[in-house]
Amino acid sequence: MDTNELVRSLAADHGWRARPVGMVLAVALVVALPVTAAMFIMALGLRPDFMAATGRAFFILKFIVTAALALACLALALRLVQPGAPVRNASWLLAVPVGLLAAGIVADLALPQTSGWTARLIGSNARVCLTAIPLLSLPPLIALLIGLRRGAATRPMLTGALAGLGAGAIAATFYASHCADDSPLFVATWYTIAWALVALIGALAGRWVLRF
Amino acid sequence: MRKGEGEWTQLMRSANSGDGAAYHRLLLAITPVLRATAQRGLARAGQPTDQCEDIVQEILLAVHLKRHTWDPSAPFGPWLFAIARNKLIDALRKRGRRVFVDIDDFAETLPAEPAREQLPAADINAHIEKLPQRQREVLQSIAVESASIRETAAKLAMSEGAVRVALHRGLANLAAKLRRD
C-alpha cells in the first residue's frame, strides 16, 4: 500500500471518532474508586477517633495535601497525553501540595508538642502506610493508565510516573483516614516513600502501556 | 506562525465538524512535509533514508488515530510535529540508536522544502498480509481499488456499518503492529 492509498483509507475512516481522553479517564476512575474504597473498608477502616480527629488541623492537612497532589498529577498527566500542549507552565501545580506540606512541617516544628520530632517522624504506622498506599493505589493506577492510553503520550515514562503519583495520592486520601499519625513529618517521610514506589511502578508500566 | 500551518488548522477544524473532504486534503497537504521531516531526521541521525516512507506512514496512522487529542483552539502544527517527532525517535530507536531530536529541527524544514519523491514502503505491506481476512479485504478495496464504503459493502456483501468497523479495526491493527516491530 503506498502512502496515497493509506491516506485514502484514513480519510474513509473519518467517521470514526475517539472519545475524549478526559471522559474515558473519568469513567475508569468512577469504576476504580469503589474498588479502592472496598479494599480500604475491609482491610483498614476509619481510625476509632475519626470524628474527634476531624477537628484537628494536622489531620485535615493530610487530606488537603493528598487531594492537591492527586489533582495536580491528573491535570499534568492530561496535558502530557496531548502533544504540543504546554506542560511546563502547569508544573507549578505540583508545588501546591509540596508547599502545603512544607508549611505544615514548619508549623509542626514550631508548635509545642508532647513527643519529640523523631518520634513524630517515625510514628507508629510506617509499615502499614508503606503497604497500604501502594496496594490501594493499584485500582486507580490501572484506571489512569487505561484512560491515558487513549491519549498520545509523547513521554510515556513521565506520564506513567505522574499516573502512579496521582494514584498514590488517591490511595493516601483513603489511607489518611485510617492512619493515626497526623504529623506532617510523618506524611512527608512515609507517604512520600510509598508514592515514590507507586510512581516507579507507573513509570515502568507507562513505558509499555502508554506508547502509541 | 508559518504559512501553511494556519491552513492546516482550518482544515482540521472543518474536518472535526464532519467535513471528510477537508480531512483528506489535510492529510495530503501534510504528507510531503512529513516526508521531508523524516528524511531529514534520518539523515541527521546518520541513517539511510530508504525506510523514510515507513516512518511517514506510521506518523500518518498516529495522526489519524490520535487526532482527538488535538485541541481545536490551538494551532495544528505544534501538535503534528510533536507526533512526528515522537514517531521518528521511536523509529530511530528501533534501529538501535539513542537519539535526541530537537523539535526546532523540524521547524526549520518548513515550509520551503520541496515535496520529495515517494519511496516504496515495506513494513505496512507485510503487516496487511497478517490482518484478519475481512479487514484486509476492506482495506484493499478502499485503499488500493479506491472504492467507497458503500461500493465496498456491496462488493463484499457486508453492511456499511460492518465495513466501517472492519476498516477502523484494520487501521488500528496496522498501527499496533507497526509499533510493535
Coordinates of C-alpha atoms in Angstrom, one line a residue:
Chain A
M1 CA 0.0 0.0 0.0
D2 CA 1.6 3.3 -1.0
T3 CA 1.1 6.4 1.1
N4 CA -1.6 7.9 -1.0
E5 CA -3.6 4.7 -0.7
L6 CA -3.1 4.8 3.1
V7 CA -4.2 8.4 3.1
R8 CA -7.3 7.4 1.2
S9 CA -8.2 4.7 3.7
L10 CA -7.6 7.1 6.6
A11 CA -9.9 9.7 5.0
A12 CA -12.6 7.0 4.5
D13 CA -12.3 6.2 8.3
H14 CA -13.0 9.8 9.1
G15 CA -16.5 9.0 10.5
W16 CA -14.9 7.2 13.4
R17 CA -14.1 9.4 16.4
A18 CA -12.4 8.5 19.7
R19 CA -14.0 9.7 22.9
P20 CA -12.1 12.5 24.7
V21 CA -9.4 11.2 27.0
G22 CA -10.8 13.1 30.0
M23 CA -14.1 11.3 29.6
V24 CA -12.6 7.8 29.4
L25 CA -10.4 8.7 32.4
A26 CA -13.4 9.9 34.4
V27 CA -15.4 6.7 33.7
A28 CA -12.4 4.5 34.6
L29 CA -11.9 6.3 37.9
V30 CA -15.6 6.0 38.7
V31 CA -15.2 2.2 38.4
A32 CA -11.8 2.1 40.3
L33 CA -12.6 4.3 43.3
P34 CA -15.3 2.0 44.8
V35 CA -12.8 -0.9 44.5
T36 CA -10.2 1.1 46.5
A37 CA -12.9 2.1 48.9
A38 CA -14.0 -1.5 49.4
M39 CA -10.4 -2.6 49.9
F40 CA -9.9 0.2 52.4
I41 CA -13.1 -0.7 54.4
M42 CA -12.3 -4.4 54.5
A43 CA -8.7 -4.2 55.4
L44 CA -8.3 -1.0 57.4
G45 CA -11.4 1.1 58.2
L46 CA -11.6 4.5 59.7
R47 CA -9.5 5.2 62.8
P48 CA -11.5 4.9 66.1
D49 CA -11.2 8.6 66.9
F50 CA -12.1 9.7 63.4
M51 CA -14.8 12.2 64.4
A52 CA -12.7 13.8 67.1
A53 CA -9.7 14.0 64.7
T54 CA -11.7 16.0 62.1
G55 CA -11.3 18.9 64.4
R56 CA -7.5 18.9 64.3
A57 CA -5.6 20.9 61.7
F58 CA -2.8 18.4 61.0
F59 CA -5.4 15.7 60.4
I60 CA -7.3 17.9 57.9
L61 CA -4.0 18.9 56.3
K62 CA -3.3 15.3 55.3
F63 CA -6.4 15.3 53.1
I64 CA -5.7 18.7 51.6
V65 CA -2.2 17.7 50.7
T66 CA -3.2 14.3 49.1
A67 CA -6.2 15.8 47.2
A68 CA -4.0 18.7 45.9
L69 CA -1.4 16.2 44.8
A70 CA -3.9 13.9 43.1
L71 CA -5.5 16.9 41.2
A72 CA -2.1 18.3 40.2
C73 CA -1.0 14.9 38.8
L74 CA -4.2 14.4 36.9
A75 CA -4.0 17.8 35.4
L76 CA -0.4 17.4 34.3
A77 CA -0.9 13.8 33.0
L78 CA -3.8 15.0 30.9
R79 CA -1.6 17.6 29.4
L80 CA 1.2 15.2 28.8
V81 CA -1.1 13.0 26.6
Q82 CA -1.9 16.0 24.5
P83 CA 1.0 16.5 22.1
G84 CA 2.1 20.1 21.9
A85 CA 0.2 21.2 25.0
P86 CA 2.3 23.3 27.3
V87 CA 3.3 21.2 30.3
R88 CA 6.0 23.3 32.0
N89 CA 3.8 26.3 32.7
A90 CA 1.4 24.0 34.6
S91 CA 4.1 22.2 36.7
W92 CA 3.6 24.8 39.4
L93 CA 0.6 22.7 40.3
L94 CA 2.9 20.2 41.9
A95 CA 4.3 22.9 44.1
V96 CA 0.9 23.4 45.8
P97 CA 1.0 20.1 47.8
V98 CA 4.7 20.4 48.4
G99 CA 4.3 23.9 49.7
L100 CA 1.4 23.0 51.9
L101 CA 3.3 20.1 53.4
A102 CA 6.4 22.2 53.9
A103 CA 4.3 24.8 55.7
G104 CA 2.8 22.0 57.8
I105 CA 6.3 20.8 58.8
V106 CA 7.3 24.3 59.9
A107 CA 4.1 24.6 62.0
D108 CA 4.7 21.2 63.4
L109 CA 8.2 22.0 64.5
A110 CA 7.3 25.4 65.8
L111 CA 4.4 24.3 68.0
P112 CA 4.9 22.8 71.4
Q113 CA 4.4 19.0 71.1
T114 CA 4.1 16.1 73.6
S115 CA 6.6 13.9 71.7
G116 CA 10.0 14.6 70.1
W117 CA 10.3 15.3 66.4
T118 CA 12.0 12.0 65.6
A119 CA 9.1 10.1 67.4
R120 CA 6.6 12.1 65.3
L121 CA 8.5 11.4 62.1
I122 CA 8.8 7.7 62.8
G123 CA 5.3 7.4 64.0
S124 CA 3.6 4.1 64.7
N125 CA 2.2 3.2 61.3
A126 CA 5.1 3.3 58.9
R127 CA 4.9 -0.3 57.9
V128 CA 1.1 -0.2 57.3
C129 CA 1.5 3.0 55.4
L130 CA 4.1 1.6 53.1
T131 CA 1.9 -1.5 52.4
A132 CA -1.5 0.1 52.3
I133 CA -0.8 3.1 50.0
P134 CA 0.8 1.0 47.1
L135 CA -1.9 -1.6 47.3
L136 CA -4.8 0.8 47.5
S137 CA -3.3 2.7 44.6
L138 CA -3.5 -0.2 42.2
P139 CA -7.1 0.2 41.1
P140 CA -6.8 3.9 40.4
L141 CA -3.4 3.4 38.7
I142 CA -4.9 0.9 36.3
A143 CA -7.8 3.3 35.7
L144 CA -5.5 6.2 35.0
L145 CA -3.4 4.1 32.6
I146 CA -6.4 2.9 30.7
G147 CA -7.6 6.5 30.4
L148 CA -4.3 8.0 29.5
R149 CA -3.7 5.2 26.9
R150 CA -6.5 6.9 24.8
G151 CA -4.3 9.9 24.6
A152 CA -1.0 10.3 22.9
A153 CA 1.8 10.3 25.5
T154 CA 5.0 11.6 23.8
R155 CA 6.7 11.0 27.2
P156 CA 5.3 7.6 28.3
M157 CA 7.6 7.1 31.4
L158 CA 7.0 10.6 32.8
T159 CA 3.3 10.3 32.1
G160 CA 3.2 6.9 33.8
A161 CA 5.1 8.2 36.8
L162 CA 2.6 11.0 37.2
A163 CA -0.2 8.5 36.9
G164 CA 1.5 6.5 39.7
L165 CA 1.9 9.5 41.9
G166 CA -1.7 10.6 41.3
A167 CA -2.9 7.1 42.1
G168 CA -0.8 7.0 45.2
A169 CA -2.3 10.4 46.2
I170 CA -5.8 9.0 45.8
A171 CA -4.9 5.9 47.8
A172 CA -3.4 8.1 50.5
T173 CA -6.6 10.1 50.7
F174 CA -8.3 6.9 51.9
Y175 CA -5.4 5.8 54.0
A176 CA -5.1 9.1 55.8
S177 CA -8.5 8.5 57.5
H178 CA -7.1 5.3 59.0
C179 CA -3.7 6.4 60.0
A180 CA -3.3 7.8 63.5
D181 CA -0.1 9.6 62.6
D182 CA -1.0 13.1 61.7
S183 CA 2.4 14.9 61.9
P184 CA 3.4 16.4 58.6
L185 CA 6.8 15.0 59.3
F186 CA 5.3 11.5 59.1
V187 CA 3.4 12.3 55.9
A188 CA 6.4 13.9 54.3
T189 CA 8.5 10.8 55.1
W190 CA 6.4 7.7 54.7
Y191 CA 3.7 8.8 52.3
T192 CA 6.5 10.1 50.1
I193 CA 8.3 6.8 50.1
A194 CA 5.1 5.0 49.3
W195 CA 4.3 7.5 46.5
A196 CA 7.8 7.1 45.0
L197 CA 7.2 3.4 44.8
V198 CA 3.9 3.8 43.0
A199 CA 5.4 6.4 40.7
L200 CA 8.1 4.0 39.8
I201 CA 5.6 1.2 39.0
G202 CA 3.6 3.8 37.0
A203 CA 6.7 4.8 35.1
L204 CA 7.7 1.3 34.2
A205 CA 4.1 0.4 33.2
G206 CA 3.8 3.6 31.3
R207 CA 6.8 2.8 29.2
W208 CA 4.9 -0.2 27.8
V209 CA 1.3 0.7 28.1
L210 CA 1.3 4.4 27.1
R211 CA 3.4 4.2 23.9
F212 CA 1.4 4.8 20.8
Chain B
M1 CA 3.0 31.0 12.6
R2 CA 4.4 29.6 9.4
K3 CA 2.5 29.8 6.2
G4 CA 0.6 26.7 5.6
E5 CA 0.1 25.8 9.2
G6 CA -2.8 28.2 9.5
E7 CA -4.4 26.4 6.6
W8 CA -3.9 23.0 8.3
T9 CA -5.6 24.3 11.4
Q10 CA -8.6 25.5 9.4
L11 CA -8.8 22.2 7.5
M12 CA -8.6 20.2 10.8
R13 CA -11.3 22.3 12.3
S14 CA -13.5 21.7 9.3
A15 CA -12.7 18.0 9.5
N16 CA -13.7 17.9 13.1
S17 CA -17.1 19.4 12.2
G18 CA -17.6 16.5 9.8
D19 CA -16.0 17.6 6.6
G20 CA -14.4 14.5 5.2
A21 CA -13.0 16.2 2.1
A22 CA -11.2 18.7 4.3
Y23 CA -9.7 15.9 6.3
H24 CA -8.5 14.2 3.1
R25 CA -7.0 17.5 1.9
L26 CA -5.2 18.0 5.2
L27 CA -3.6 14.5 5.1
L28 CA -2.5 15.1 1.5
A29 CA -1.1 18.5 2.5
I30 CA 0.9 17.3 5.5
T31 CA 2.3 14.1 3.8
P32 CA 5.1 15.8 1.8
V33 CA 6.1 17.9 4.8
L34 CA 6.3 14.7 6.9
R35 CA 8.3 13.0 4.2
A36 CA 10.8 15.9 4.2
T37 CA 10.9 15.8 8.0
A38 CA 11.5 12.1 8.2
Q39 CA 14.2 12.2 5.5
R40 CA 16.0 15.0 7.3
G41 CA 15.7 13.2 10.6
L42 CA 17.1 10.0 9.3
A43 CA 19.9 11.9 7.5
R44 CA 20.8 13.8 10.7
A45 CA 21.0 10.5 12.7
G46 CA 23.3 9.2 10.0
Q47 CA 20.8 6.6 8.9
P48 CA 19.9 5.6 5.3
T49 CA 16.7 7.3 4.1
D50 CA 15.3 4.3 2.3
Q51 CA 12.9 3.5 5.1
C52 CA 11.6 7.0 5.2
E53 CA 8.2 6.1 3.8
D54 CA 7.6 3.5 6.6
I55 CA 8.0 6.3 9.1
V56 CA 5.8 8.7 7.1
Q57 CA 3.0 6.0 7.1
E58 CA 3.5 5.4 10.8
I59 CA 3.1 9.1 11.5
L60 CA 0.0 9.4 9.4
L61 CA -1.6 6.5 11.2
A62 CA -0.8 8.0 14.6
V63 CA -2.1 11.4 13.4
H64 CA -5.3 9.6 12.4
L65 CA -5.8 7.5 15.5
K66 CA -4.8 10.3 17.9
R67 CA -6.4 13.3 16.3
H68 CA -8.9 13.6 19.1
T69 CA -6.0 14.7 21.3
W70 CA -5.6 17.9 19.3
D71 CA -7.1 20.9 21.0
P72 CA -9.1 22.8 18.3
S73 CA -8.3 26.1 19.9
A74 CA -4.6 25.6 19.4
P75 CA -2.7 25.6 16.1
F76 CA -2.4 22.2 14.4
G77 CA 1.3 22.4 13.5
P78 CA 2.9 22.0 17.0
W79 CA 0.6 19.0 17.7
L80 CA 1.5 17.5 14.3
F81 CA 5.3 17.9 14.9
A82 CA 5.1 16.6 18.4
I83 CA 3.6 13.4 17.0
A84 CA 6.0 13.3 14.1
R85 CA 9.0 13.8 16.4
N86 CA 7.8 11.0 18.7
K87 CA 7.4 8.5 15.8
L88 CA 10.7 9.5 14.3
I89 CA 12.6 9.0 17.6
D90 CA 10.8 5.6 18.0
A91 CA 11.9 4.6 14.5
L92 CA 15.5 5.5 15.2
R93 CA 15.4 3.7 18.5
K94 CA 14.2 0.6 16.8
R95 CA 17.3 0.8 14.7
G96 CA 19.3 0.7 17.9
R97 CA 20.2 4.3 18.4
R98 CA 19.5 6.5 21.3
V99 CA 18.8 9.9 19.7
F100 CA 17.7 13.3 20.8
V101 CA 16.0 15.2 18.1
D102 CA 15.4 18.9 18.7
I103 CA 11.9 19.9 17.8
D104 CA 13.3 23.1 16.2
D105 CA 15.0 20.9 13.6
F106 CA 11.5 20.3 12.3
A107 CA 10.5 23.9 12.4
E108 CA 13.4 24.8 10.1
T109 CA 12.3 22.3 7.5
L110 CA 9.1 24.2 6.8
P111 CA 7.6 25.2 4.5
A112 CA 10.3 25.6 1.8
E113 CA 11.3 22.0 1.5
P114 CA 10.3 20.7 -1.9
A115 CA 8.0 17.7 -1.9
R116 CA 10.3 14.8 -2.3
E117 CA 9.9 11.6 -4.2
Q118 CA 7.9 8.9 -2.6
L119 CA 9.8 5.7 -1.9
P120 CA 8.1 2.4 -1.6
A121 CA 7.0 1.4 1.9
A122 CA 7.8 -2.2 3.0
D123 CA 6.6 -2.6 6.6
I124 CA 2.9 -1.9 6.1
N125 CA 2.5 -4.4 3.3
A126 CA 4.0 -7.2 5.4
H127 CA 1.5 -6.4 8.1
I128 CA -1.5 -6.1 5.9
E129 CA -0.9 -9.7 4.9
K130 CA -1.3 -10.7 8.5
L131 CA -4.6 -8.9 9.1
P132 CA -7.8 -10.9 9.5
Q133 CA -9.3 -11.6 6.1
R134 CA -12.3 -9.2 6.4
Q135 CA -10.1 -6.2 7.5
R136 CA -7.6 -7.0 4.7
E137 CA -10.3 -7.2 2.0
V138 CA -11.9 -3.9 3.2
L139 CA -8.6 -2.1 3.3
Q140 CA -7.6 -3.4 -0.1
S141 CA -10.9 -2.3 -1.6
I142 CA -10.9 1.2 -0.1
A143 CA -7.2 2.0 -0.3
V144 CA -6.0 0.2 -3.4
E145 CA -9.1 0.0 -5.5
S146 CA -10.3 3.4 -4.2
A147 CA -13.9 2.1 -3.7
S148 CA -16.2 3.9 -1.4
I149 CA -17.6 2.4 1.8
R150 CA -20.9 1.8 0.0
E151 CA -19.3 0.1 -3.0
T152 CA -17.1 -2.0 -0.7
A153 CA -20.1 -3.1 1.3
A154 CA -21.9 -4.1 -1.9
K155 CA -18.9 -5.9 -3.3
L156 CA -18.1 -7.9 -0.1
A157 CA -21.8 -8.5 0.8
M158 CA -21.4 -6.7 4.1
S159 CA -23.4 -3.9 5.7
E160 CA -21.9 -0.4 5.5
G161 CA -21.6 -0.4 9.3
A162 CA -19.6 -3.6 9.2
V163 CA -17.3 -2.2 6.5
R164 CA -16.7 0.9 8.7
V165 CA -15.8 -1.3 11.7
A166 CA -13.5 -3.5 9.7
L167 CA -11.8 -0.5 8.2
H168 CA -11.2 1.1 11.5
R169 CA -10.1 -2.1 13.2
G170 CA -7.8 -2.8 10.3
L171 CA -6.1 0.6 10.6
A172 CA -5.8 0.3 14.4
N173 CA -4.3 -3.1 14.0
L174 CA -1.8 -1.9 11.4
A175 CA -0.7 0.9 13.7
A176 CA -0.3 -1.6 16.6
K177 CA 1.7 -4.0 14.5
L178 CA 4.0 -1.2 13.2
R179 CA 4.6 0.0 16.7
R180 CA 5.5 -3.4 18.0
D181 CA 8.1 -4.5 15.4

